[in-house]
């Protein structure tokens, strides 16, 4: 069963409080989402494999540790996932980036895929799917379905804020996927928005309405 990790790091909680606030404008919102994306990536990559390498320090030879050449890919769910992507890439700059475009049908709240472009060597890569919001769970489930259909086997999901309903459905649909969350909120409202949440992540990131 995939694990659910909820971050309690003070820096993440501090920044998240500004991200949530209604009066935070687009520029600051974007910067903060980027920073939290980077901080979360530090934890999400904690179990990456290391290998021994022989190096010379100015003083002596030693056996040091380096990443075992693991091939990584970050996959933002469009649009709002884009806001977390650069933060993750600051820590793993060699990662490939795939894109999956989904929107929620406003009537049914069901996700509809409108775009998918992924790296070619899918089977060999470790994927981190990023999206600020896990609400009903539909978008994350569908994005991961889409990745698996194309051959991905090792997938993590990372978001800023999740509703308990979405976490349960995602765990059920993809029990092999570890879920990383900065805050687990109270519930969903009748429109499928997370309460207390942060509002519409895409609109707040891109200044649309
Ligand atoms: C938001 C958010 C998630 C989705 C979460 O995207 O970025 O992708 O909703 O909701 P769910 O868990 O109920 O599926 P939205 O559909 O608003 O599209 P956007 O990013 O283009 O604004
Ligand atoms: N999508 C958002 O952008 N916000 C929510 O609260 C739920 C889904």
Tab-separated table of C-alpha atoms in Angstrom, residues 11-37 39-40 83-84 132-133 160-161 182 196-201 204-205:
chain	number	residue	atom	x	y	z
A	11	UNK	CA	8.922	26.507	6.725
A	12	UNK	CA	6.334	24.717	4.614
A	13	UNK	CA	3.509	25.504	7.042
A	14	UNK	CA	4.593	29.163	7.249
A	15	UNK	CA	4.662	29.628	3.488
A	16	UNK	CA	1.417	27.734	3.072
A	17	UNK	CA	-0.354	30.179	5.396
A	18	UNK	CA	0.446	33.010	2.936
A	19	UNK	CA	-0.479	30.875	-0.073
A	20	UNK	CA	-3.908	30.249	1.462
A	21	UNK	CA	-4.609	33.904	2.300
A	22	UNK	CA	-7.101	35.590	-0.015
A	23	UNK	CA	-5.190	38.882	-0.084
A	24	UNK	CA	-1.982	37.247	-1.411
A	25	UNK	CA	-1.548	38.468	-4.995
A	26	UNK	CA	-0.536	36.473	-8.088
A	27	UNK	CA	3.190	37.325	-7.993
A	28	UNK	CA	3.642	36.346	-4.356
A	29	UNK	CA	1.382	33.301	-4.721
A	30	UNK	CA	3.492	32.043	-7.628
A	31	UNK	CA	6.772	32.584	-5.780
A	32	UNK	CA	5.527	30.812	-2.676
A	33	UNK	CA	4.144	27.805	-4.584
A	34	UNK	CA	7.520	27.504	-6.311
A	35	UNK	CA	9.374	27.617	-2.977
A	36	UNK	CA	7.123	25.053	-1.326
A	37	UNK	CA	7.488	22.820	-4.405
A	39	UNK	CA	11.033	22.218	-0.138
A	40	UNK	CA	8.678	19.298	-0.701
A	83	UNK	CA	3.432	26.243	-10.532
A	84	UNK	CA	5.287	23.517	-8.596
A	132	UNK	CA	-1.258	21.882	-5.877
A	133	UNK	CA	-4.734	20.446	-5.174
A	160	UNK	CA	0.063	21.261	-1.491
A	161	UNK	CA	-3.414	20.707	-0.085
A	182	UNK	CA	1.815	19.776	2.672
A	196	UNK	CA	-10.496	25.804	4.015
A	197	UNK	CA	-8.168	25.324	0.995
A	198	UNK	CA	-6.796	28.194	-1.060
A	199	UNK	CA	-9.488	28.703	-3.696
A	200	UNK	CA	-8.829	27.967	-7.366
A	201	UNK	CA	-5.141	27.174	-7.681
A	204	UNK	CA	-4.574	32.281	-8.467
A	205	UNK	CA	-1.333	31.205	-10.161
